Coordinates of N, CA and C and ligand atoms in Angstrom, one line a residue:
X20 N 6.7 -13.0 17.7 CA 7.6 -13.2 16.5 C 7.9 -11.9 15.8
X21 N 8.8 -11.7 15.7 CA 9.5 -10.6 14.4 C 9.3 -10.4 13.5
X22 N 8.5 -9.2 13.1 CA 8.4 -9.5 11.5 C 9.6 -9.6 10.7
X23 N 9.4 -10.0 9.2 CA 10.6 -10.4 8.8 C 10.5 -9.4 7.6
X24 N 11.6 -9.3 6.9 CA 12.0 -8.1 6.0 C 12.6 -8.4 4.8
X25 N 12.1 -8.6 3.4 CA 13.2 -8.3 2.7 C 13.8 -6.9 1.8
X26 N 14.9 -7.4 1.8 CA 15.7 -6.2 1.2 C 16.0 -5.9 -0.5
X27 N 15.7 -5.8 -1.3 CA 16.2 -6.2 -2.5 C 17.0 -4.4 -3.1
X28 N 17.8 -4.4 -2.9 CA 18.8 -3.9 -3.6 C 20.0 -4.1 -4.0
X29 N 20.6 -3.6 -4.8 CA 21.8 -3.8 -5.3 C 22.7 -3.1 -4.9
X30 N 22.9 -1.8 -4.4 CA 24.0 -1.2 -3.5 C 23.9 -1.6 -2.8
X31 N 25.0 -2.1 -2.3 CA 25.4 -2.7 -0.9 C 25.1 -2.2 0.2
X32 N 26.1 -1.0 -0.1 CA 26.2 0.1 1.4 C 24.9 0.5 1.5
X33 N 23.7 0.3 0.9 CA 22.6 1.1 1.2 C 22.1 -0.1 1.4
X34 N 21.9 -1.3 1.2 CA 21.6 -2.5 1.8 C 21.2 -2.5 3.1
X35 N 23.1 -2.5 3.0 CA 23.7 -2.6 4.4 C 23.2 -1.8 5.3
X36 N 23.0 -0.5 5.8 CA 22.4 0.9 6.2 C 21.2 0.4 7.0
X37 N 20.4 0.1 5.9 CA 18.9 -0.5 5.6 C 19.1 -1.4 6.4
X38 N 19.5 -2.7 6.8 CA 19.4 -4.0 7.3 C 19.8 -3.7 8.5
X39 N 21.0 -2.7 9.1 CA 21.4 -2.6 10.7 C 20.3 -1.5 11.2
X40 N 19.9 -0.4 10.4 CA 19.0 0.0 10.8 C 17.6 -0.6 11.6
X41 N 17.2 -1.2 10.7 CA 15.9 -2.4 10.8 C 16.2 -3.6 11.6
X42 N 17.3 -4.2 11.7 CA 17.9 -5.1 12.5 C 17.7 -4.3 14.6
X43 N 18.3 -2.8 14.1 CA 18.1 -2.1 15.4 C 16.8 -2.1 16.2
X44 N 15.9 -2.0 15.1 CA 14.2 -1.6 15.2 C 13.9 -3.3 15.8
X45 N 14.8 -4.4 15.8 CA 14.0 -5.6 16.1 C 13.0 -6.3 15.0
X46 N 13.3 -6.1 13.4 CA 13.0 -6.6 12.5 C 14.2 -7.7 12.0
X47 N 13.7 -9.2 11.7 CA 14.8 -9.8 11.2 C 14.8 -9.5 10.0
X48 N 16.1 -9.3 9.3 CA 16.1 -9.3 7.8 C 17.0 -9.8 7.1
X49 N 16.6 -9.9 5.8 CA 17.8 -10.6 4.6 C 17.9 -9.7 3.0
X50 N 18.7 -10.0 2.8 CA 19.0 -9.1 1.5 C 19.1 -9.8 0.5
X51 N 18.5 -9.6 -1.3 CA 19.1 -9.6 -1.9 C 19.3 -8.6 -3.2
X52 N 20.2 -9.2 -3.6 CA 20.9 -7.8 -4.6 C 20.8 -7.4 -6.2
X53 N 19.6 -8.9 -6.4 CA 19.5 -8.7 -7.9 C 18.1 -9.2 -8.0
X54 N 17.2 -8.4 -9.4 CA 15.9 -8.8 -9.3 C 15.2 -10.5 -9.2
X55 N 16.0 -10.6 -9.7 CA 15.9 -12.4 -9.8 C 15.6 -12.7 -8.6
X56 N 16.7 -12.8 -7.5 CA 16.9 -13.7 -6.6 C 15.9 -12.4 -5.8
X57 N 15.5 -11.8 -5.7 CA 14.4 -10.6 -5.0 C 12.9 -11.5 -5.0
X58 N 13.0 -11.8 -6.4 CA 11.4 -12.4 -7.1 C 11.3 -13.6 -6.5
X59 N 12.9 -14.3 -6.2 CA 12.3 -16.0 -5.8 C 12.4 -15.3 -4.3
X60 N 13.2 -14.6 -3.9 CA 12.8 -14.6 -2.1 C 11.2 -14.6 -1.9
X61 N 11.3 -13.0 -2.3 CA 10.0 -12.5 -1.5 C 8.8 -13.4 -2.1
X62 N 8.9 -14.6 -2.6 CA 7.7 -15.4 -3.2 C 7.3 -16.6 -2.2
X63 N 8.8 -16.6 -1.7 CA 8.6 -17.9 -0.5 C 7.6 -17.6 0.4
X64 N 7.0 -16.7 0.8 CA 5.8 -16.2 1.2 C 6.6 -16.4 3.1
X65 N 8.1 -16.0 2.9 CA 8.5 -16.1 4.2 C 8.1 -14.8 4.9
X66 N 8.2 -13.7 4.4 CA 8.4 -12.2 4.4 C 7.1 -11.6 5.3
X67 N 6.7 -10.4 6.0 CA 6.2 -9.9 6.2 C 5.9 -8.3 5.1
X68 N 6.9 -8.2 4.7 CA 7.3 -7.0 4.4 C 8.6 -7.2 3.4
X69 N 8.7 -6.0 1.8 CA 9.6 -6.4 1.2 C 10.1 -5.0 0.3
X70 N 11.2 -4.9 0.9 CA 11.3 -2.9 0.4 C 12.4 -3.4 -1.2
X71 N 11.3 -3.0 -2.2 CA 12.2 -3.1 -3.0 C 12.7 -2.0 -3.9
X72 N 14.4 -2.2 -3.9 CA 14.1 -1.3 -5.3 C 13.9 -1.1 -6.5
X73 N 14.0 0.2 -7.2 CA 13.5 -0.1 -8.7 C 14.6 -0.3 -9.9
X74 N 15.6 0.0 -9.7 CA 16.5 0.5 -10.6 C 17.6 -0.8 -10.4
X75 N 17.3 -2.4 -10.7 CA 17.9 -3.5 -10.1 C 18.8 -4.7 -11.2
X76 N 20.1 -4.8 -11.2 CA 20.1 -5.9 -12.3 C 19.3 -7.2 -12.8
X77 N 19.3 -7.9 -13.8 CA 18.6 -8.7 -14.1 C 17.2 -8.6 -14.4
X78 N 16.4 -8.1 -13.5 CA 15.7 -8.0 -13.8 C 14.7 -6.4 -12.4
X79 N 14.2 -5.6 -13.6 CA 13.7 -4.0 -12.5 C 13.1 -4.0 -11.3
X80 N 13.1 -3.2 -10.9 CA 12.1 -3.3 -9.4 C 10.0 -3.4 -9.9
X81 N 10.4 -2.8 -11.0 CA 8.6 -2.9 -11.6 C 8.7 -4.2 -12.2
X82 N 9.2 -4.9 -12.8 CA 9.2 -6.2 -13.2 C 8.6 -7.1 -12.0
X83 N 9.7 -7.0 -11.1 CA 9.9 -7.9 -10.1 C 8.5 -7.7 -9.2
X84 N 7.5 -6.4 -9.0 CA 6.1 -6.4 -8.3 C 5.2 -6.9 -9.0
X85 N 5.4 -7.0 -10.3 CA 4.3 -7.3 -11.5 C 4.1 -8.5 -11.2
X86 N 5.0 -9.3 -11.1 CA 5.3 -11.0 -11.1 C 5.0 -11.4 -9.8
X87 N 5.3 -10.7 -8.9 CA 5.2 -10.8 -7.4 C 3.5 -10.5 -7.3
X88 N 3.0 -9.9 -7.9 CA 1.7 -9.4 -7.5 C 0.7 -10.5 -8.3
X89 N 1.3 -11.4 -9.0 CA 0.4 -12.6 -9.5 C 0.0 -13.2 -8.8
X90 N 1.1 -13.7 -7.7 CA 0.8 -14.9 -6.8 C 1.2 -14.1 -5.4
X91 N 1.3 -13.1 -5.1 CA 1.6 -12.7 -3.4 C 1.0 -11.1 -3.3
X92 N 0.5 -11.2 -1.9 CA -0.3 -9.9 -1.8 C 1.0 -9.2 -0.7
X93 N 1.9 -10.0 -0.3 CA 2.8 -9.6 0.9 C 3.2 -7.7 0.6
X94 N 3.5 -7.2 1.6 CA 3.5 -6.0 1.2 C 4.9 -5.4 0.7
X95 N 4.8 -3.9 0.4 CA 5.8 -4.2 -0.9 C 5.9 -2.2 -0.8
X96 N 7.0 -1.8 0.0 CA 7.0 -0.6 -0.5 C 8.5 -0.3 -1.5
X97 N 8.5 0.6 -2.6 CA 9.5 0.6 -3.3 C 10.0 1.7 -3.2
X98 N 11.8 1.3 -3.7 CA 12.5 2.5 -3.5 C 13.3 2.8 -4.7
X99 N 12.7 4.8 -4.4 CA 12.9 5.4 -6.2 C 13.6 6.3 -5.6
X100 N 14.1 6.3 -7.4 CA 15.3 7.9 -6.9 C 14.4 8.9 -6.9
X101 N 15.0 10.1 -7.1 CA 14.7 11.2 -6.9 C 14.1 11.8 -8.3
X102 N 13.1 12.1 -8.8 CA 12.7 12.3 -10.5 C 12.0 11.2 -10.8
X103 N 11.7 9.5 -10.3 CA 11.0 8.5 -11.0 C 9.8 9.0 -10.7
X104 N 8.9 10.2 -10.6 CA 7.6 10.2 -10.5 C 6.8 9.1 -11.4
X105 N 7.2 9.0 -12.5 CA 6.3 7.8 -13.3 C 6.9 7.0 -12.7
X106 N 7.8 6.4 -11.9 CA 8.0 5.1 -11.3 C 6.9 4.6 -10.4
X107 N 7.0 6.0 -9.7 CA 6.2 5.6 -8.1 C 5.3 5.0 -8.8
X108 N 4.0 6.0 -9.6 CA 2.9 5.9 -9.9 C 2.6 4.6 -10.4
X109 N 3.5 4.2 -11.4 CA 3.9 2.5 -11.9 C 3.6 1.9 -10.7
X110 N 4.3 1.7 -9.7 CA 4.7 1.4 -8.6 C 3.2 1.0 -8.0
X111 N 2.5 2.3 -7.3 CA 1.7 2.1 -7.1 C 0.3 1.7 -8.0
X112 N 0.4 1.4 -9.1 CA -0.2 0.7 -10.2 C -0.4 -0.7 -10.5
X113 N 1.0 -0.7 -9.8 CA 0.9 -2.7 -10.0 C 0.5 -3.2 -8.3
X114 N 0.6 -2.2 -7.4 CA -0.1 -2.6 -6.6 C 0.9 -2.6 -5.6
X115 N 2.4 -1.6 -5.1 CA 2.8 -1.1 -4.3 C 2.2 -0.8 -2.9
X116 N 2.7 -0.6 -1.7 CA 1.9 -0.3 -0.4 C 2.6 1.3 -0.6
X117 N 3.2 1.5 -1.0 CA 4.1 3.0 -0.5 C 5.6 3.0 -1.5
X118 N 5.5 4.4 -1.1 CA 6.9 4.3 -2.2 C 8.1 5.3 -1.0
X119 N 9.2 5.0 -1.0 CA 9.6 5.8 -0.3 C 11.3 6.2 -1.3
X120 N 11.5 7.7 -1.5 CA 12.5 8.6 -2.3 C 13.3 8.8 -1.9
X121 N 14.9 8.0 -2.7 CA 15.7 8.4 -2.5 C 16.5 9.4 -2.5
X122 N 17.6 10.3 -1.6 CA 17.8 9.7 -0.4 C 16.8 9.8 0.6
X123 N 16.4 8.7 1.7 CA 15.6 8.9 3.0 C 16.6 9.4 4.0
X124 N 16.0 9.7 4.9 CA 16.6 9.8 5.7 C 16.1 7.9 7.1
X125 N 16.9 7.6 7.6 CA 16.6 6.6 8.0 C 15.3 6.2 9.4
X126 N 15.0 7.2 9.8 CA 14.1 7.6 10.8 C 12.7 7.4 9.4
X127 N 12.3 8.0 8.9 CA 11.8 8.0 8.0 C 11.3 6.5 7.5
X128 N 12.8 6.1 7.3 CA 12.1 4.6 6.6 C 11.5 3.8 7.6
X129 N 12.1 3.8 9.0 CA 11.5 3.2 9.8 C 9.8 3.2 10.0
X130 N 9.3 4.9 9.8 CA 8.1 5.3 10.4 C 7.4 4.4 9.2
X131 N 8.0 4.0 7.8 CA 7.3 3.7 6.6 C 6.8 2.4 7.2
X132 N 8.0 1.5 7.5 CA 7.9 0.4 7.5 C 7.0 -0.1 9.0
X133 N 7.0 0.5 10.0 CA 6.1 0.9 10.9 C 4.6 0.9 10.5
X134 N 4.4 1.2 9.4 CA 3.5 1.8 9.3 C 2.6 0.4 8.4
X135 N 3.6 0.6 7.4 CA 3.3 -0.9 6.7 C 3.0 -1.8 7.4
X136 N 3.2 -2.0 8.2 CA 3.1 -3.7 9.0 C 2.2 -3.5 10.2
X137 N 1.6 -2.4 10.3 CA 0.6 -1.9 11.3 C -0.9 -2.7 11.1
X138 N -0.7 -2.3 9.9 CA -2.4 -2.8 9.0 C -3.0 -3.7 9.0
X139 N -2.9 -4.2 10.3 CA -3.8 -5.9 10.5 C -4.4 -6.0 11.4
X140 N -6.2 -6.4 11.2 CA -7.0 -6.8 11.7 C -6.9 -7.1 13.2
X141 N -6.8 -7.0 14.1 CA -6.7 -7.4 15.3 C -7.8 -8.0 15.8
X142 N -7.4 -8.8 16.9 CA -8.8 -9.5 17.7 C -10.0 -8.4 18.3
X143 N -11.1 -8.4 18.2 CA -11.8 -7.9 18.4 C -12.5 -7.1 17.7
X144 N -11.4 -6.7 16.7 CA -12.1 -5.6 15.4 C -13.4 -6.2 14.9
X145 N -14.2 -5.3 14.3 CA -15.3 -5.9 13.6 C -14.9 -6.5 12.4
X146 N -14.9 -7.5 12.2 CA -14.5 -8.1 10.7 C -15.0 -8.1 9.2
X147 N -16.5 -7.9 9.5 CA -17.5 -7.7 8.4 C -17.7 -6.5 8.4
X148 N -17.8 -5.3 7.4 CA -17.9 -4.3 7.0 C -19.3 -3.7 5.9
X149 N -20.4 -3.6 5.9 CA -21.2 -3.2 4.7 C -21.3 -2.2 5.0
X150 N -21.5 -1.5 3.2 CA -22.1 -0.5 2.8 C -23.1 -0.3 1.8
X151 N -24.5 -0.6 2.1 CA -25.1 -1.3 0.9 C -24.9 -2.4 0.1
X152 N -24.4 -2.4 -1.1 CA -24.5 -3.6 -1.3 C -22.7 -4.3 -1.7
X153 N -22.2 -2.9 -0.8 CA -20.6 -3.5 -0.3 C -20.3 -4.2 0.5
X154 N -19.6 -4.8 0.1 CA -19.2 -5.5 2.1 C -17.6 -6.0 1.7
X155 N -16.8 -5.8 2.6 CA -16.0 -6.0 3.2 C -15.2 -6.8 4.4
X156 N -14.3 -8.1 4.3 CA -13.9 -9.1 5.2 C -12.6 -8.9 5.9
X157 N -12.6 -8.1 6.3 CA -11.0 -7.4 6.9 C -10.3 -8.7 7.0
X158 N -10.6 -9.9 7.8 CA -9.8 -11.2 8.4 C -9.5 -11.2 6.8
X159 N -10.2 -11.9 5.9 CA -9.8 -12.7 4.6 C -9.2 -11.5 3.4
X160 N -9.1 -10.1 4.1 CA -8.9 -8.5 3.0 C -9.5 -9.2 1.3
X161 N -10.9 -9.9 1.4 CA -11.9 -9.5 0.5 C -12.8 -8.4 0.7
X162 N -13.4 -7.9 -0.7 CA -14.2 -6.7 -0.6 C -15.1 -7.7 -1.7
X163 N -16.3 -7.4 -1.6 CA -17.4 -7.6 -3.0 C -18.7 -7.0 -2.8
X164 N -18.9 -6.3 -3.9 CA -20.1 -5.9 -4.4 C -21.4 -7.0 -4.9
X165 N -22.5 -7.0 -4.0 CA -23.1 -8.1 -4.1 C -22.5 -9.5 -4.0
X166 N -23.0 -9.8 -5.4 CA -22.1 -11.4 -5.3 C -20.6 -11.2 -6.1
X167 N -20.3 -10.5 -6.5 CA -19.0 -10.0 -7.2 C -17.5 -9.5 -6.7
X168 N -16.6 -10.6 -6.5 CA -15.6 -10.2 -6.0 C -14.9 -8.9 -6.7
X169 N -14.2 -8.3 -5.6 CA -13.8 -7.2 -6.0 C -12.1 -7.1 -6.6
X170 N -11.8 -6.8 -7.1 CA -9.9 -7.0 -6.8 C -9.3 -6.0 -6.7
X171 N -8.7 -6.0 -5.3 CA -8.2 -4.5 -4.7 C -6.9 -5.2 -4.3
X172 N -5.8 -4.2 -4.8 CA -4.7 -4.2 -3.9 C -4.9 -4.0 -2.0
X173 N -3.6 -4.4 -1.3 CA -4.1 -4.1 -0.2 C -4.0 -3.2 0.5
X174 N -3.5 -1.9 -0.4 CA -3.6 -0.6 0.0 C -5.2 0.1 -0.4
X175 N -5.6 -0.8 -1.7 CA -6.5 -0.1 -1.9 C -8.0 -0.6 -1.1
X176 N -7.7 -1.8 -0.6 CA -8.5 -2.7 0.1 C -8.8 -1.6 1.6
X177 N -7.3 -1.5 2.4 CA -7.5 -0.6 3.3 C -7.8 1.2 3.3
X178 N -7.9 1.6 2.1 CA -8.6 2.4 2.1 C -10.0 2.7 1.9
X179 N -10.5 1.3 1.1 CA -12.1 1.0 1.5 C -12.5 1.2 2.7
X180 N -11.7 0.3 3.4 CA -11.9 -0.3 4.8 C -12.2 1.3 5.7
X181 N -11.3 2.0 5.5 CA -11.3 2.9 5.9 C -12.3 3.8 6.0
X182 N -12.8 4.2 4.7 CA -14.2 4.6 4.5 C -15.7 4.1 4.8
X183 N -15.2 3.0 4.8 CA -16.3 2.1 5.4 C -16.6 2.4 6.9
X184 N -15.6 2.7 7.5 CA -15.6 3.0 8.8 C -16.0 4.6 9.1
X185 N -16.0 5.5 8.5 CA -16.3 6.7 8.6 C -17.1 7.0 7.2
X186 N -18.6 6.4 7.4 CA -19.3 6.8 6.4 C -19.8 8.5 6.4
X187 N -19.9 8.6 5.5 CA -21.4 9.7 5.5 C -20.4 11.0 6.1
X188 N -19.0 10.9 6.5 CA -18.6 12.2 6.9 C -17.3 12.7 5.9
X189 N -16.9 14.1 6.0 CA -16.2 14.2 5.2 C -14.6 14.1 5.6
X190 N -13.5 13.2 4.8 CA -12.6 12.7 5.2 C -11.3 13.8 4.7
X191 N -10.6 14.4 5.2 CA -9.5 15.4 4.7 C -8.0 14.5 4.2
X192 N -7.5 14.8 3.0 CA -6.7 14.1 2.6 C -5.6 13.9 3.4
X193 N -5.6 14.4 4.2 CA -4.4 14.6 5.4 C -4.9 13.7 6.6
X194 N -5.9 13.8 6.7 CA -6.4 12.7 7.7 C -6.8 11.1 7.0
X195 N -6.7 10.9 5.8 CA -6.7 9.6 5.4 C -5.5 9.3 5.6
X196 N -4.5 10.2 4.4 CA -2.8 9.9 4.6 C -2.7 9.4 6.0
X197 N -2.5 10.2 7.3 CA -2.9 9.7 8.6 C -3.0 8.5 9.1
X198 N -4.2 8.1 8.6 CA -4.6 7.0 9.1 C -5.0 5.8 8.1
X199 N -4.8 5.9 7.1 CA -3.9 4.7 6.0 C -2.7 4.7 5.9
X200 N -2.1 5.8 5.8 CA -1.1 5.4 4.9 C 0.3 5.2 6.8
X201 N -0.5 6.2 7.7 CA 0.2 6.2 9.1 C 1.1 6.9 9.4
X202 N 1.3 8.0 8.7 CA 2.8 8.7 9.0 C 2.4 10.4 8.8
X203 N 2.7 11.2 9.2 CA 2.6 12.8 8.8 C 3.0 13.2 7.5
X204 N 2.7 13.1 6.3 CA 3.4 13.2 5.3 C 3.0 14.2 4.5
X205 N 3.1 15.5 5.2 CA 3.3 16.8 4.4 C 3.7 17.1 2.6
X206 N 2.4 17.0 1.9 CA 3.1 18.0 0.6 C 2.7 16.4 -0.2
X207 N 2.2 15.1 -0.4 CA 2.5 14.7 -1.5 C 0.8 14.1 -1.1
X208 N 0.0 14.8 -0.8 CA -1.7 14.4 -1.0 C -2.2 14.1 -2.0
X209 N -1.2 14.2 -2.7 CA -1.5 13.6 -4.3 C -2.0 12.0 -4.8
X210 N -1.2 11.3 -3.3 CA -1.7 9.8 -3.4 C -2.8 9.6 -3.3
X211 N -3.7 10.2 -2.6 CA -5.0 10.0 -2.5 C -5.9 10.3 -3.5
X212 N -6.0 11.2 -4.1 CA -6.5 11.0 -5.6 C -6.4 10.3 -6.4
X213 N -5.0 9.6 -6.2 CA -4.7 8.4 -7.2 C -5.9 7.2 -6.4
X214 N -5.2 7.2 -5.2 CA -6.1 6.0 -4.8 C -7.5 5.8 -5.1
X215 N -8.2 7.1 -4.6 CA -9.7 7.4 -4.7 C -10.0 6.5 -6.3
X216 N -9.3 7.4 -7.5 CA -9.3 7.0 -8.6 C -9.7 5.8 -9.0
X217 N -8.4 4.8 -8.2 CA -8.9 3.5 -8.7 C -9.9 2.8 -8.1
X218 N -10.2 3.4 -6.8 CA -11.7 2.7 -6.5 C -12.7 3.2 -7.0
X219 N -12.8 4.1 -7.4 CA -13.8 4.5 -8.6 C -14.0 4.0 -9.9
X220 N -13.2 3.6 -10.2 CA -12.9 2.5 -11.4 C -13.0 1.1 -11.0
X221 N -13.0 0.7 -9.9 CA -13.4 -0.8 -9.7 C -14.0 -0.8 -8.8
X222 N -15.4 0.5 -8.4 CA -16.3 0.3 -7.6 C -17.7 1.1 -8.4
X223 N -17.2 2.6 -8.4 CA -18.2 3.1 -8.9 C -18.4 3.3 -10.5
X224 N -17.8 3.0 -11.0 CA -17.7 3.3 -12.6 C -18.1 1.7 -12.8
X225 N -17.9 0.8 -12.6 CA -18.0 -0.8 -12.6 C -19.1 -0.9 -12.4
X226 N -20.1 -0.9 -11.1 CA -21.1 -0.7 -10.8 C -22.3 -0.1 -11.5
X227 N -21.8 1.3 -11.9 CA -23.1 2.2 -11.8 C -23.1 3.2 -10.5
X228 N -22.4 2.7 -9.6 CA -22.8 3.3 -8.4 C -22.2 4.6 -7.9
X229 N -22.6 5.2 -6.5 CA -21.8 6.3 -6.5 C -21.3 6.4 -4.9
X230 N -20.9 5.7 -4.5 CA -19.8 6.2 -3.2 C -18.9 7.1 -2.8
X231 N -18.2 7.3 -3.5 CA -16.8 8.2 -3.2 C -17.9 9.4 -3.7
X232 N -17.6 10.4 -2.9 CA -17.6 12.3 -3.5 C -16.9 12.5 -3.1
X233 N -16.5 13.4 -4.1 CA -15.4 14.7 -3.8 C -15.9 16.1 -3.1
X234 N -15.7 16.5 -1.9 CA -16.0 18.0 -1.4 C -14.9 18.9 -1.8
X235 N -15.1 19.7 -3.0 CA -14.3 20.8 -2.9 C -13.8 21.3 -1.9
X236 N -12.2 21.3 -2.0 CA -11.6 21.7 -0.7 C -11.7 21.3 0.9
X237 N -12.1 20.4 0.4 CA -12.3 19.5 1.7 C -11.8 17.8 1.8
X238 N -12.4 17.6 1.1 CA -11.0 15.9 0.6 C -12.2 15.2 0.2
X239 N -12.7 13.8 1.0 CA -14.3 13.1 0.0 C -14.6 12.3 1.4
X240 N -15.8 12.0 0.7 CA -17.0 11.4 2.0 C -17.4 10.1 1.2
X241 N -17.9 9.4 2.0 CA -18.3 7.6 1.6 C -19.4 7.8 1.4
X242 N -20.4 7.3 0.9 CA -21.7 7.3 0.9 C -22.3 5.8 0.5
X243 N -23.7 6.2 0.6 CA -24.5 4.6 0.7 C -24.0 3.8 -0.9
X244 N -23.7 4.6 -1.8 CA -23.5 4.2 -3.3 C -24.6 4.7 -3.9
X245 N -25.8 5.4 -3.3 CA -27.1 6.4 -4.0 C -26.7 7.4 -3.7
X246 N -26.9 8.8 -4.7 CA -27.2 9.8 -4.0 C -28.7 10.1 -3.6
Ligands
CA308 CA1 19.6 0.2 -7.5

């Protein structure tokens, strides 16, 4: 089956672009053009994947993930002009997979959306994940500390996952970007700090505990949660 796509913008022509582009790639898609009807699509939980923008009538593209992110984990990369730096961050705040700046080039959005829809568990994977007194369910994308559910976005969920899987070594921010985020993405290694951040805030700072380090000039390493 195809993954399926939605589109929520309000320029047409760039809709339009977007949908034969993606249509080319062998993604089915649909469009809509105002935040409203964005919030009741991508809710129908038909979607695989839902590129929205920010800058949308009726109601914004940050509105429309806030609401979306109550009741749907479906994934969700947004699109900002050029200068929303506090969008992205928003963006990725309420629990965005990626953000991708306008203009793209269209090769580009494909590798995004490639990339986004990459992220699932396959047969055979290991499913259960510990790290002490972490553990991780890749099939059900829960994480919990002891008996304590965790609540991670599912970007932030797959960057656990991630570390989970390369404990105890040191991970370069270019080789997380790599292989979370899936694309070569020169110059904005900035996301990873962000990310780091908030699992430190809803793992180690919550806890007590201490997982994540930072290696000067080197990027961070996983650890048992002791030093
Ligand atoms: Ca717009």
């Amino acid at each position: 089956m195809a993954d399926k796509i939605l589109i929520v913008e309000d320029e047409l022509h760039i809709a339009r672009m977007i949908r034969l582009e993606l249509e080319r790639e062998g993604y089915l898609c649909s469009c809509a053009h105002d935040g409203e009807a964005g919030l009741e699509a991508a809710l129908s939980g038909e979607y695989d994947l839902v590129l929205l923008d920010i800058m949308l009538p009726k109601l914004d593209g940050l509105t429309v993930l806030q609401r979306l992110r109550q009741r749907s984990e479906v994934r969700v990369i947004m699109l900002t002009a050029l200068g929303e730096i506090d969008d992205r961050v928003k963006g990725l705040d309420l629990g965005a997979d990626d953000y991708l700046t306008k203009p793209f080039a269209m090769r580009e959005l494909v590798a995004r959306v490639r990339a986004a829809l990459r992220h699932r568990a396959s047969a055979g994977e290991e499913t259960e994940l510990s790290a002490g007194e972490l553990r991780a369910d890749r099939l059900a994308f829960r994480a919990f500390y002891g008996k304590e559910e965790l609540t991670l976005t599912r970007k932030e969920f797959e960057l656990l996952v991630f570390f989970m899987e390369h404990p105890d070594v040191v991970c370069s921010r270019e080789q997380i970007l790599r292989e979370v985020w899936g694309y070569d993405y020169v110059g904005d290694t900035n996301l990873i700090d962000v990310y780091i951040r908030y699992l430190r805030t809803k793992i180690d700072d919550r806890f007590g505990v201490h997982y994540f380090r930072t290696v000067r000039g080197l990027g961070y390493a996983f650890g048992t949660g002791h030093e």
